[in-house]
Short mmCIF file of C-alpha atoms and ligand atoms in Angstrom, two decimals:
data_model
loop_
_atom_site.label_atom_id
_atom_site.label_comp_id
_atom_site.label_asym_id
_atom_site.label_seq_id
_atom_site.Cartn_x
_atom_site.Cartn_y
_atom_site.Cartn_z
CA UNK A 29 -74.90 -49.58 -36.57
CA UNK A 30 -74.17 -53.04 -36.00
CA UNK A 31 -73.67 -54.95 -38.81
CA UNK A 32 -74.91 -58.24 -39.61
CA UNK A 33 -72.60 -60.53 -42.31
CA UNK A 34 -72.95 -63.78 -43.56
CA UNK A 35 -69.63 -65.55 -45.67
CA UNK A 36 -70.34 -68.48 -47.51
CA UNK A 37 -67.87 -70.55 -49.29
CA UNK A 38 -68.20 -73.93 -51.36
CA UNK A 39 -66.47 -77.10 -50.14
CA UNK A 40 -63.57 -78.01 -52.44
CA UNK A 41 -66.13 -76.21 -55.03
CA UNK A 42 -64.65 -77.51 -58.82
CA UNK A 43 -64.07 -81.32 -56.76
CA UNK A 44 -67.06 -81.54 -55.80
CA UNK A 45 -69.26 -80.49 -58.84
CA UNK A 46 -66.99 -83.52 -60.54
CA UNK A 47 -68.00 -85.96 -58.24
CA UNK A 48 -71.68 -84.65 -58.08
CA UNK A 49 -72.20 -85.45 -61.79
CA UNK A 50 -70.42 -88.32 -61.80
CA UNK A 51 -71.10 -90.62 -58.47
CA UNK A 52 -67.97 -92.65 -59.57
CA UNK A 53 -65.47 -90.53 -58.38
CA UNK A 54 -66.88 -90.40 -54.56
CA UNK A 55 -64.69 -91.12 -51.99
CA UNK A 56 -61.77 -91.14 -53.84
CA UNK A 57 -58.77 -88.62 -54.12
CA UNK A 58 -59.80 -86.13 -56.90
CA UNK A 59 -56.79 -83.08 -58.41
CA UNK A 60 -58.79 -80.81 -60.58
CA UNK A 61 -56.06 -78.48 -62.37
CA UNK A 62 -53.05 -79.59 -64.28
CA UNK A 63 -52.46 -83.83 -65.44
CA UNK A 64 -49.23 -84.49 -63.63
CA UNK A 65 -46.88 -84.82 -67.16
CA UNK A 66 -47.92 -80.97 -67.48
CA UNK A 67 -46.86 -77.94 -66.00
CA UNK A 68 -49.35 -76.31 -63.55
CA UNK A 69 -51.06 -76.59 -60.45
CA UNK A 70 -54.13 -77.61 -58.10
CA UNK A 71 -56.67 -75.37 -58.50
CA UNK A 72 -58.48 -77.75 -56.31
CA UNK A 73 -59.10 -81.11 -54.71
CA UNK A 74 -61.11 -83.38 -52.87
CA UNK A 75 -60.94 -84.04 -49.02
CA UNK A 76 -59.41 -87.17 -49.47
CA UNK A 77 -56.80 -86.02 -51.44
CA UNK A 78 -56.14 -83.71 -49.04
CA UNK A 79 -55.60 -86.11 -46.63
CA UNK A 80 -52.22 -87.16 -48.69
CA UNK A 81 -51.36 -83.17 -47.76
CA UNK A 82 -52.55 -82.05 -51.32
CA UNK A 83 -53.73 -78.69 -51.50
CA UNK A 84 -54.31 -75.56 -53.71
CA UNK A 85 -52.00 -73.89 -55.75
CA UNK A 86 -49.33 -76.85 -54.88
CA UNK A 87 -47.38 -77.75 -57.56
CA UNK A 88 -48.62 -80.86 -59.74
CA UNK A 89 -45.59 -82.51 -59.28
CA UNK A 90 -45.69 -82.57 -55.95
CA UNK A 91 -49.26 -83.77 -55.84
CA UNK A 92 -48.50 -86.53 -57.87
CA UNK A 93 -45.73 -87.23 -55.87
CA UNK A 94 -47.86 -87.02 -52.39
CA UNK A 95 -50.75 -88.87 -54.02
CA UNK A 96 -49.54 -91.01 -57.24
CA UNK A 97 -53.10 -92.82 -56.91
CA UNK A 98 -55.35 -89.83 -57.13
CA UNK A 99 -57.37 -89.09 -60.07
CA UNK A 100 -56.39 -86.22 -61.93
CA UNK A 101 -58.40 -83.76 -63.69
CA UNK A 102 -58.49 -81.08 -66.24
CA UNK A 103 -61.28 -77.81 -64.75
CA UNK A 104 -63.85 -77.29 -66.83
CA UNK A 105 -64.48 -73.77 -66.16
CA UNK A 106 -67.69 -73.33 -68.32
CA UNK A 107 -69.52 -75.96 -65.96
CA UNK A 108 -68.14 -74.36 -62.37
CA UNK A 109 -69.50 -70.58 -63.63
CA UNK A 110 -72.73 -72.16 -64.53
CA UNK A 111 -73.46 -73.84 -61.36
CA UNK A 112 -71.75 -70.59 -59.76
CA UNK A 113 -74.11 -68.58 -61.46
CA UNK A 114 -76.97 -70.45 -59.85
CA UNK A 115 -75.17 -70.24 -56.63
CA UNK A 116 -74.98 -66.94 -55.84
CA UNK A 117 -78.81 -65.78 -57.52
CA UNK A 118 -80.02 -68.34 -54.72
CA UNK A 119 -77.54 -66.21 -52.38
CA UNK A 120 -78.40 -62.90 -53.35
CA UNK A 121 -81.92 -63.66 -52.27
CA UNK A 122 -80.98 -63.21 -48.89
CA UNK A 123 -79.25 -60.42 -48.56
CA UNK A 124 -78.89 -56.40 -49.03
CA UNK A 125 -75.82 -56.59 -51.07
CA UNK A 126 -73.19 -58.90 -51.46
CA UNK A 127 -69.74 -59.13 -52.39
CA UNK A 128 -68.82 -62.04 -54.65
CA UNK A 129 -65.07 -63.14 -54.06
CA UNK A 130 -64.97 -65.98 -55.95
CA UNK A 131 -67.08 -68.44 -58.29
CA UNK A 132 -67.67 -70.40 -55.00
CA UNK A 133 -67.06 -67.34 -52.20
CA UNK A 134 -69.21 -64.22 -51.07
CA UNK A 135 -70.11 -62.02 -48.41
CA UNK A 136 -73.73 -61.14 -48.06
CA UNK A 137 -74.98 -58.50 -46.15
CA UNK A 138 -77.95 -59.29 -44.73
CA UNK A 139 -78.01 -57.04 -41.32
CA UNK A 140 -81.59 -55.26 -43.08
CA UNK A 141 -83.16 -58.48 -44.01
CA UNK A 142 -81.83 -60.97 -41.08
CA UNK A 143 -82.93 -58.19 -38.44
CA UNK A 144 -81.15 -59.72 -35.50
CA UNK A 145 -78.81 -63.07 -34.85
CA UNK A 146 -81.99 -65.48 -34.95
CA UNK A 147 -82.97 -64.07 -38.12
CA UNK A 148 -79.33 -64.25 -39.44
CA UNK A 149 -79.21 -67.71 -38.26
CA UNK A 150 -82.71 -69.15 -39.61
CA UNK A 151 -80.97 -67.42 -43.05
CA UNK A 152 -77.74 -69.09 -43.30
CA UNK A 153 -79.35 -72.88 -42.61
CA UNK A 154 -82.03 -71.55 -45.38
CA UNK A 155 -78.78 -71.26 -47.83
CA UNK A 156 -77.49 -74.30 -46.89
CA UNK A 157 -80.59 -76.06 -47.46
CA UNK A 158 -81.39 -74.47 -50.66
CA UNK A 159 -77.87 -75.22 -51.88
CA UNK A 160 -78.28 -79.08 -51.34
CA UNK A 161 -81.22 -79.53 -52.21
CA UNK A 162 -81.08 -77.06 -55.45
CA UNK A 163 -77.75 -77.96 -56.44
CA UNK A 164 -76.88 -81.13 -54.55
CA UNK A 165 -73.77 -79.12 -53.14
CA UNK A 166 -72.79 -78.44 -49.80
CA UNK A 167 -70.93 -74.93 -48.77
CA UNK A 168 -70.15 -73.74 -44.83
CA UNK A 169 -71.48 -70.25 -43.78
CA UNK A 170 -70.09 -68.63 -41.21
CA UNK A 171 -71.91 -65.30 -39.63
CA UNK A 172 -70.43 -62.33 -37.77
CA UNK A 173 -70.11 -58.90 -36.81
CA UNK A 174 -67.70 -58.01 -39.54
CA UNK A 175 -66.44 -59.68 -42.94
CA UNK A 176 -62.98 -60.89 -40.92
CA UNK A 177 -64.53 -62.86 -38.62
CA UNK A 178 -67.65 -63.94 -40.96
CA UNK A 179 -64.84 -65.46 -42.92
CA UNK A 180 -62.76 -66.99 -40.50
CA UNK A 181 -66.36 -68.34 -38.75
CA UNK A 182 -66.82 -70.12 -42.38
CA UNK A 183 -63.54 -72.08 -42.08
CA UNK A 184 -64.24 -73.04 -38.60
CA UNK A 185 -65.86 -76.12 -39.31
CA UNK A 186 -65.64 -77.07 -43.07
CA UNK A 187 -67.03 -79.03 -44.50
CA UNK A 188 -70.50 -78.51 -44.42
CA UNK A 189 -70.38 -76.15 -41.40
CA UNK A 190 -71.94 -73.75 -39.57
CA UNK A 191 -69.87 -71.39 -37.19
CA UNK A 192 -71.08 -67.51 -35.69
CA UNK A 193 -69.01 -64.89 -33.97
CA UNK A 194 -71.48 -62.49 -32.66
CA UNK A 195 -69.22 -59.93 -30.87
CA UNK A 196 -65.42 -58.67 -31.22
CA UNK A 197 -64.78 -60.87 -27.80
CA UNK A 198 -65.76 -64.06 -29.34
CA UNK A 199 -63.38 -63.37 -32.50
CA UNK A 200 -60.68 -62.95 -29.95
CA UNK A 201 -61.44 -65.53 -27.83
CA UNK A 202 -61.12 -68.04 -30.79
CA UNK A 203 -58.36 -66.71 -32.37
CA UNK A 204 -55.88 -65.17 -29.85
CA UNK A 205 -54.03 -68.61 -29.35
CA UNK A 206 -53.45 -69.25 -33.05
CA UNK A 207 -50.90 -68.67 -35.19
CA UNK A 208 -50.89 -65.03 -36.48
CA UNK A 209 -51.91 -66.60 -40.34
CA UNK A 210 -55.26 -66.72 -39.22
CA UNK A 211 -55.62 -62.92 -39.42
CA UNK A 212 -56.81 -62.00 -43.08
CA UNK A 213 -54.08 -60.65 -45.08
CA UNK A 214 -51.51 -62.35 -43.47
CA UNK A 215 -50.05 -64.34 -46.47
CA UNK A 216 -46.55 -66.84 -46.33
CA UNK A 217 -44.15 -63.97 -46.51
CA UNK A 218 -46.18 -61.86 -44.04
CA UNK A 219 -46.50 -64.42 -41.85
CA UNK A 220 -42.34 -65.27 -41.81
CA UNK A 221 -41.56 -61.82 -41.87
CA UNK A 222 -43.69 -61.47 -38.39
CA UNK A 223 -42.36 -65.13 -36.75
CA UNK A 224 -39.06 -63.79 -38.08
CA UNK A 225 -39.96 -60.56 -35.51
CA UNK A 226 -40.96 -62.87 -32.43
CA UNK A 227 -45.09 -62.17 -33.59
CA UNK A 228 -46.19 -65.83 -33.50
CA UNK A 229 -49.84 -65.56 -32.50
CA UNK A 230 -52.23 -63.27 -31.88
CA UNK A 231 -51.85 -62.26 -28.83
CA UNK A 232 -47.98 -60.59 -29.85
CA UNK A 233 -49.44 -58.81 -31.70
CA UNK A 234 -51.80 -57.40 -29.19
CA UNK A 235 -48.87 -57.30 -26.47
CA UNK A 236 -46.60 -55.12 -29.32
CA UNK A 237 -48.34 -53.12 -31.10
CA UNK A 238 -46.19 -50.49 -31.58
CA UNK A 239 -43.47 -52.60 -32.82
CA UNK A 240 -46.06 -53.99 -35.74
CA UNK A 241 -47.03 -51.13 -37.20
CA UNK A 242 -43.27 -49.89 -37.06
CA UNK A 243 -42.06 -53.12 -39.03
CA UNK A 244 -44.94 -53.45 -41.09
CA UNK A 245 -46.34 -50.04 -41.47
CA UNK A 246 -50.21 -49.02 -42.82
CA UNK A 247 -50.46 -53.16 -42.81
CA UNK A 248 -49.32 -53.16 -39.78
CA UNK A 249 -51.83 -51.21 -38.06
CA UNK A 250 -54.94 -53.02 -39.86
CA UNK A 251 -53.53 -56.65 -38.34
CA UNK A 252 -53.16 -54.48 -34.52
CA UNK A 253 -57.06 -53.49 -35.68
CA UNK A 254 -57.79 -56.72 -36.20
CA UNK A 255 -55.72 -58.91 -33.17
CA UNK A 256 -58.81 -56.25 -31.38
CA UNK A 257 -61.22 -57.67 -33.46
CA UNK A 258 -62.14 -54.62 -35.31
CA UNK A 259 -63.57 -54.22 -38.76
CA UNK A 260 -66.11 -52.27 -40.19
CA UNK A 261 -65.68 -52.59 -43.71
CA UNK A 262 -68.79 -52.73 -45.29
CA UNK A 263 -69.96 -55.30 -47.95
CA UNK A 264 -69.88 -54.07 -51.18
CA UNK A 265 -71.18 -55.03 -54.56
CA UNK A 266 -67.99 -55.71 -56.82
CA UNK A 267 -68.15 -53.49 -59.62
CA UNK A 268 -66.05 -54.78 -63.28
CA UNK A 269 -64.11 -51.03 -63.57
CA UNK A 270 -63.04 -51.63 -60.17
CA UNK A 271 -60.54 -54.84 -61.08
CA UNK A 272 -57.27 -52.89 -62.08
CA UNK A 273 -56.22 -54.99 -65.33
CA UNK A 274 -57.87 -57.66 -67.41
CA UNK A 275 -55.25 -59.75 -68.44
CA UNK A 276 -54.87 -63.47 -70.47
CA UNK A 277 -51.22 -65.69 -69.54
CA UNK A 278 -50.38 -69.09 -70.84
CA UNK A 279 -48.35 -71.52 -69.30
CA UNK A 280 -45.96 -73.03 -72.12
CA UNK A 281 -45.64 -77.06 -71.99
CA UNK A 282 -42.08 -76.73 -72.67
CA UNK A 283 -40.03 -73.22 -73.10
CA UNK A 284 -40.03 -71.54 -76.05
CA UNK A 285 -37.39 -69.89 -77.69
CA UNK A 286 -38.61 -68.89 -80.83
CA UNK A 287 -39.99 -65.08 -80.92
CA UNK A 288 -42.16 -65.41 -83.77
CA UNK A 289 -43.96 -67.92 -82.43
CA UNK A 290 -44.34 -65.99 -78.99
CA UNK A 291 -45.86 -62.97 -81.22
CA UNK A 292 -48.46 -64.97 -82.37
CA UNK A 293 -49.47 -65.91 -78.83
CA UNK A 294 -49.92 -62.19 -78.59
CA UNK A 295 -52.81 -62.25 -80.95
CA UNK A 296 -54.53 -65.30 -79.71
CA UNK A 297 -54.20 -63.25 -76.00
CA UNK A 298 -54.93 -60.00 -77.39
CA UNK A 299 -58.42 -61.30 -78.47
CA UNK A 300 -58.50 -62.82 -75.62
CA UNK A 301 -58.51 -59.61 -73.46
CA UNK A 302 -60.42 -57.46 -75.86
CA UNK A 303 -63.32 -60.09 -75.70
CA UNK A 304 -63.15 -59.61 -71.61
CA UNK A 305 -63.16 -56.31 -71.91
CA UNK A 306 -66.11 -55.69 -74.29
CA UNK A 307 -67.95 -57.95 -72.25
CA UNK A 308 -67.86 -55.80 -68.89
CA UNK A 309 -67.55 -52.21 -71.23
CA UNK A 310 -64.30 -51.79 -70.12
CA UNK A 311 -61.39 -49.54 -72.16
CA UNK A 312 -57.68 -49.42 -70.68
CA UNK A 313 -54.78 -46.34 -71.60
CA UNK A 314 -52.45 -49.13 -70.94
CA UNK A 315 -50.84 -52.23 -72.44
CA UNK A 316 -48.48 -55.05 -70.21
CA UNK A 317 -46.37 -57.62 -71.48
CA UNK A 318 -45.51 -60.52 -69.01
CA UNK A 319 -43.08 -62.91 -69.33
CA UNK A 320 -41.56 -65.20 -67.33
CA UNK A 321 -38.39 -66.76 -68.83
CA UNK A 322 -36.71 -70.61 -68.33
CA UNK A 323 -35.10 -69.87 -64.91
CA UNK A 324 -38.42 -68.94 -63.68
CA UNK A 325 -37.32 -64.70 -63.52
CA UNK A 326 -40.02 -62.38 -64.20
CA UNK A 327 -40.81 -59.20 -66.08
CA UNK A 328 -43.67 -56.96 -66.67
CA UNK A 329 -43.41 -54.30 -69.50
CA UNK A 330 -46.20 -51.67 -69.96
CA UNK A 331 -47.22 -48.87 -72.36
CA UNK A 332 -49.30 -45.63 -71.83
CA UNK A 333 -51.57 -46.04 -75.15
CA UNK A 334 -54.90 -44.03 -76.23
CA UNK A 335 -57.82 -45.43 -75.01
CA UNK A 336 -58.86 -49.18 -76.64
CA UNK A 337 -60.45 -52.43 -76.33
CA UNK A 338 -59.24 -53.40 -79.25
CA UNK A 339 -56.93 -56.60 -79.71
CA UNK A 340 -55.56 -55.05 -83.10
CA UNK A 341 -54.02 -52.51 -80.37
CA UNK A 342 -53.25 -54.79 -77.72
CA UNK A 343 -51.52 -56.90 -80.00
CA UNK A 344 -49.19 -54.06 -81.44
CA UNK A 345 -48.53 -52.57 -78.61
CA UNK A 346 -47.59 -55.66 -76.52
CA UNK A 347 -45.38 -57.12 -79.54
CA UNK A 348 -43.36 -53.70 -80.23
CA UNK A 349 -42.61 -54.70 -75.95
CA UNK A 350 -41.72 -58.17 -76.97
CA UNK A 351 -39.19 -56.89 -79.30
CA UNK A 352 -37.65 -54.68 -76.58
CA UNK A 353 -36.87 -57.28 -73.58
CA UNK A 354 -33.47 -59.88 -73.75
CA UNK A 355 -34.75 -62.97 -75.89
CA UNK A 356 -34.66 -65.87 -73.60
CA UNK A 357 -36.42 -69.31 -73.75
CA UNK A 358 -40.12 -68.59 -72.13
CA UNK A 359 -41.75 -70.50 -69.82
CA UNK A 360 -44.98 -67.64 -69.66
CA UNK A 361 -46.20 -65.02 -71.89
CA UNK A 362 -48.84 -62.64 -70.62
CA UNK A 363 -51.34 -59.54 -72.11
CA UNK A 364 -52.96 -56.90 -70.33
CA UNK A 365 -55.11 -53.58 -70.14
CA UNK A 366 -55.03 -51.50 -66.98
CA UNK A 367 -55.91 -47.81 -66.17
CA UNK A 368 -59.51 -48.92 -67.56
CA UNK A 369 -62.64 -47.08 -67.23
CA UNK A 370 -66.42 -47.64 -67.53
CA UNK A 371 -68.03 -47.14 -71.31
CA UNK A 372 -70.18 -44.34 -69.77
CA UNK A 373 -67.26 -41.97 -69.29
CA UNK A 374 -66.11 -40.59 -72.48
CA UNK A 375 -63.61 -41.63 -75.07
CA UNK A 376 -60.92 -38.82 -74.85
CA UNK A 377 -60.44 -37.24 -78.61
CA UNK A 378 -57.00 -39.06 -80.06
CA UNK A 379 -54.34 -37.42 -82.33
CA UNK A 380 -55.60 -39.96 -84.56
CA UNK A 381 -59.48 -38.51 -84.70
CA UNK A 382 -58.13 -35.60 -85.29
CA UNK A 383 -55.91 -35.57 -88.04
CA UNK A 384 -58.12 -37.75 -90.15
CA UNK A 385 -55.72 -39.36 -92.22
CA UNK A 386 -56.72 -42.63 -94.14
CA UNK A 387 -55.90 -45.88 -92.07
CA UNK A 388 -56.82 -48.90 -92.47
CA UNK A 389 -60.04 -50.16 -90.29
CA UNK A 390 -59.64 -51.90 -87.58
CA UNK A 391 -61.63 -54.44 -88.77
CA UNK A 392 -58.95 -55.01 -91.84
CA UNK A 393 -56.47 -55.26 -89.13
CA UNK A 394 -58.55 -58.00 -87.13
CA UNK A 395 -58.80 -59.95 -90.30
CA UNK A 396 -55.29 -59.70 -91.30
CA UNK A 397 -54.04 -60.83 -87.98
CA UNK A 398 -56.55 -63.69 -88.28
CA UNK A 399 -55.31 -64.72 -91.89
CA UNK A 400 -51.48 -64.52 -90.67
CA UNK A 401 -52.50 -67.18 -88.09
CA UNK A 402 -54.41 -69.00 -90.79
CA UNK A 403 -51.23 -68.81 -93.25
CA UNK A 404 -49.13 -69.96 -90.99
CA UNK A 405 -50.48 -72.67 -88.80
CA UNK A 406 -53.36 -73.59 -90.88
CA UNK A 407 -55.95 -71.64 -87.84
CA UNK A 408 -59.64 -70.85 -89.10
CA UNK A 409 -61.43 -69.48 -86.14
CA UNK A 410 -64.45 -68.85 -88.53
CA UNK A 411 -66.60 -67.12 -86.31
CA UNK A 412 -65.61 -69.06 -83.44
CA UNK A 413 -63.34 -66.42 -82.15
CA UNK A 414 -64.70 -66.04 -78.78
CA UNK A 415 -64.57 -69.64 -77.73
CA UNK A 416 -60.76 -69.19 -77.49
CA UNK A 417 -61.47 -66.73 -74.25
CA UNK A 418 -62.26 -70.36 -72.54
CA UNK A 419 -59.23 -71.24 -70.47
CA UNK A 420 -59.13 -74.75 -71.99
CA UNK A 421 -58.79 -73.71 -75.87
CA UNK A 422 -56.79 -71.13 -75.20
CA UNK A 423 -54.29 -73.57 -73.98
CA UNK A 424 -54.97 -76.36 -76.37
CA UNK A 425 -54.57 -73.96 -79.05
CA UNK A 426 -51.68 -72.49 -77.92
CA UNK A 427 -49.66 -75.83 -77.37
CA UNK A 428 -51.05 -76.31 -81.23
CA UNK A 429 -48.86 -73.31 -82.42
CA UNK A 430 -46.22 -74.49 -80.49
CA UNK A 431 -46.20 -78.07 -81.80
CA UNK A 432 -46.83 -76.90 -85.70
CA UNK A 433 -43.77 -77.40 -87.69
CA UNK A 434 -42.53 -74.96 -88.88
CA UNK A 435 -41.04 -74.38 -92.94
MG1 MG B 13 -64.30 -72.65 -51.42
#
């Protein structure tokens, strides 16, 4: 059956909630992500600082260097989920299921309750409407005959747009010309690895197939699929045990070489990704360490483990890993579950159950990992553990450790 698909997707989303609640910053080049004497990058900015050729996920230091008189901010995450909350409940209204991509990004499916085009249409102005007047915040909404070209009918004319592609013809018509980026999927190394191959637009890719799927295999064949403008993946509902790790990384403000100190990150991460994971019921049979040392190489380390949430595990595990790699100065430190499961499948039996000798509780080994940090920098979460899952703490406090003198 045909399908009917609607993308939306906020204008420079964490920007403009800034400039919404305060009218100050209008009109002027805002940086939400990193302050430019930090490390980091733009999570996101305003149009006008894009006009200086700032964009997401640039380096800070190169948007300070492209736009020295922009105004740059720290994200305050806790705000942008609340008003994404919001968002997507006035979304979700309007469709069958939906598919949420991002705090500021979904697909809706709304082929049952659109009915046909002018029905789709009438919906997508409705969700404009509702989320300027509701939330004083404008988005562009494309709608389609598939998710691909829903989503490249969303970019067509941001901001504040409105774009359709009704049949496979249209998508091809629009994008045939362009360069072969425009196809989803096709990231920066894609992309030069197909220029590299003589594939600039589109329409080499429809004139050698063959040769695509031969160079770039299974991938390949879904960009061929899509030069046609075919796609019928559906929209579906995105379900917590489908995300394949849940995983906490700081950024240090300057390297660190000193081991101990990195263990201690460990627990502050550890809690970090047990709180995530008790919050969507989520248990993993695997531990990662990530680092990424001075010179900017990187390393992953993992460990099969019996089933947990728990940080006392997370934090053993990923420490005995930390003992195991070269010691370095670090630039990144990492921690992460994966092979996780739902809460309704059951907790496989571990040798531990079974042999039933005396261990301590886990909930001494919480505490004593708590008074270690307390000991030694002085930290009293009392109670106020779970704030430190909030980007901004987590980062404030680690830079705290960092800083502490030590005896
Ligand atoms: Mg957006």
């Amino acid at each position: 059956m045909q399908q009917i698909i609607i993308h939306v997707d906020m204008d420079a989303f964490f920007a403009s909630v800034e400039i919404r609640d305060d009218p100050s910053l209008r009109g002027k080049p805002l940086i939400i992500g990193s302050l430019p004497n930090e490390r980091g990058v733009v999570a996101t900015c305003s149009y006008e600082a894009r006009r200086f050729g700032v964009h997401s996920a640039m380096n800070i230091k190169e948007a300070y260097r492209r736009c020295p008189g922009g105004i740059f901010m720290h994200p305050n995450f806790y705000k942008y989920k609340a008003v994404s909350d919001q968002l997507h409940e006035i979304w979700n209204t309007y469709a069958s299921a939906s598919q949420t991509i991002a705090l500021d990004e979904a697909y809706l499916d709304v082929t049952a309750t659109a009915k046909d085009w002018e029905g789709a249409r009438l919906i997508a102005h409705t969700i404009k409407q509702r989320t300027l007047n509701e939330l004083g915040l404008t988005c562009s909404v494309g709608v389609a005959y598939s998710k691909t070209a829903a989503k490249t009918a969303s970019e067509e004319n941001k901001p504040d747009g409105y774009f359709e592609i009704l049949t496979p013809a249209d998508f091809v018509d629009l994008i045939i010309d362009r360069d072969v980026r425009v196809l989803y999927t096709v990231g920066a190394k894609t992309a030069e690895k197909l220029h590299r191959a003589g594939f600039h637009t589109v329409r080499d890719l429809r004139e050698r197939p063959e040769d695509a799927v031969r160079m770039l295999g299974k991938h390949g064949r879904w960009l061929v699929q899509l030069a046609f403008g075919r796609d019928d993946r559906k929209v579906t509902p995105y379900r917590p045990e489908d995300a394949k790790t849940i995983g906490r990384e700081v950024t240090f403000q300057h390297d660190v070489s000193d081991y101990g100190l990195l263990r201690d990150v460990l627990i502050l991460l550890a809690f970090c990704v047990e709180h995530r994971a008790k919050r969507v019921g989520l248990t993993g049979r695997g531990v990662t360490l990530k680092l990424t040392y001075a010179d900017m190489k990187q390393i992953t380390r993992s460990r099969i483990i019996s089933q947990t949430d728990s940080a006392v595990t997370i934090f053993e595990e990923t420490s005995k890993l930390l003992e195991q790699v070269e010691h370095r100065p670090v630039r990144l430190i990492g921690a992460g579950l994966y092979n996780l499961s739902g809460e309704d499948e059951e907790r496989q039996l571990t040798f531990d159950d079974l042999s039933g000798d005396v261990v301590p509780s886990c909930d001494d080994l919480r505490q004593s990992l708590l008074d270690g940090l307390q000991v030694r920098y002085g930290l009293d979460f009392a109670g106020n553990l779970e704030k430190l899952y909030h980007y901004e703490v987590l980062h404030k406090t680690v830079e705290y450790l960092r800083r502490f003198p030590k005896q």
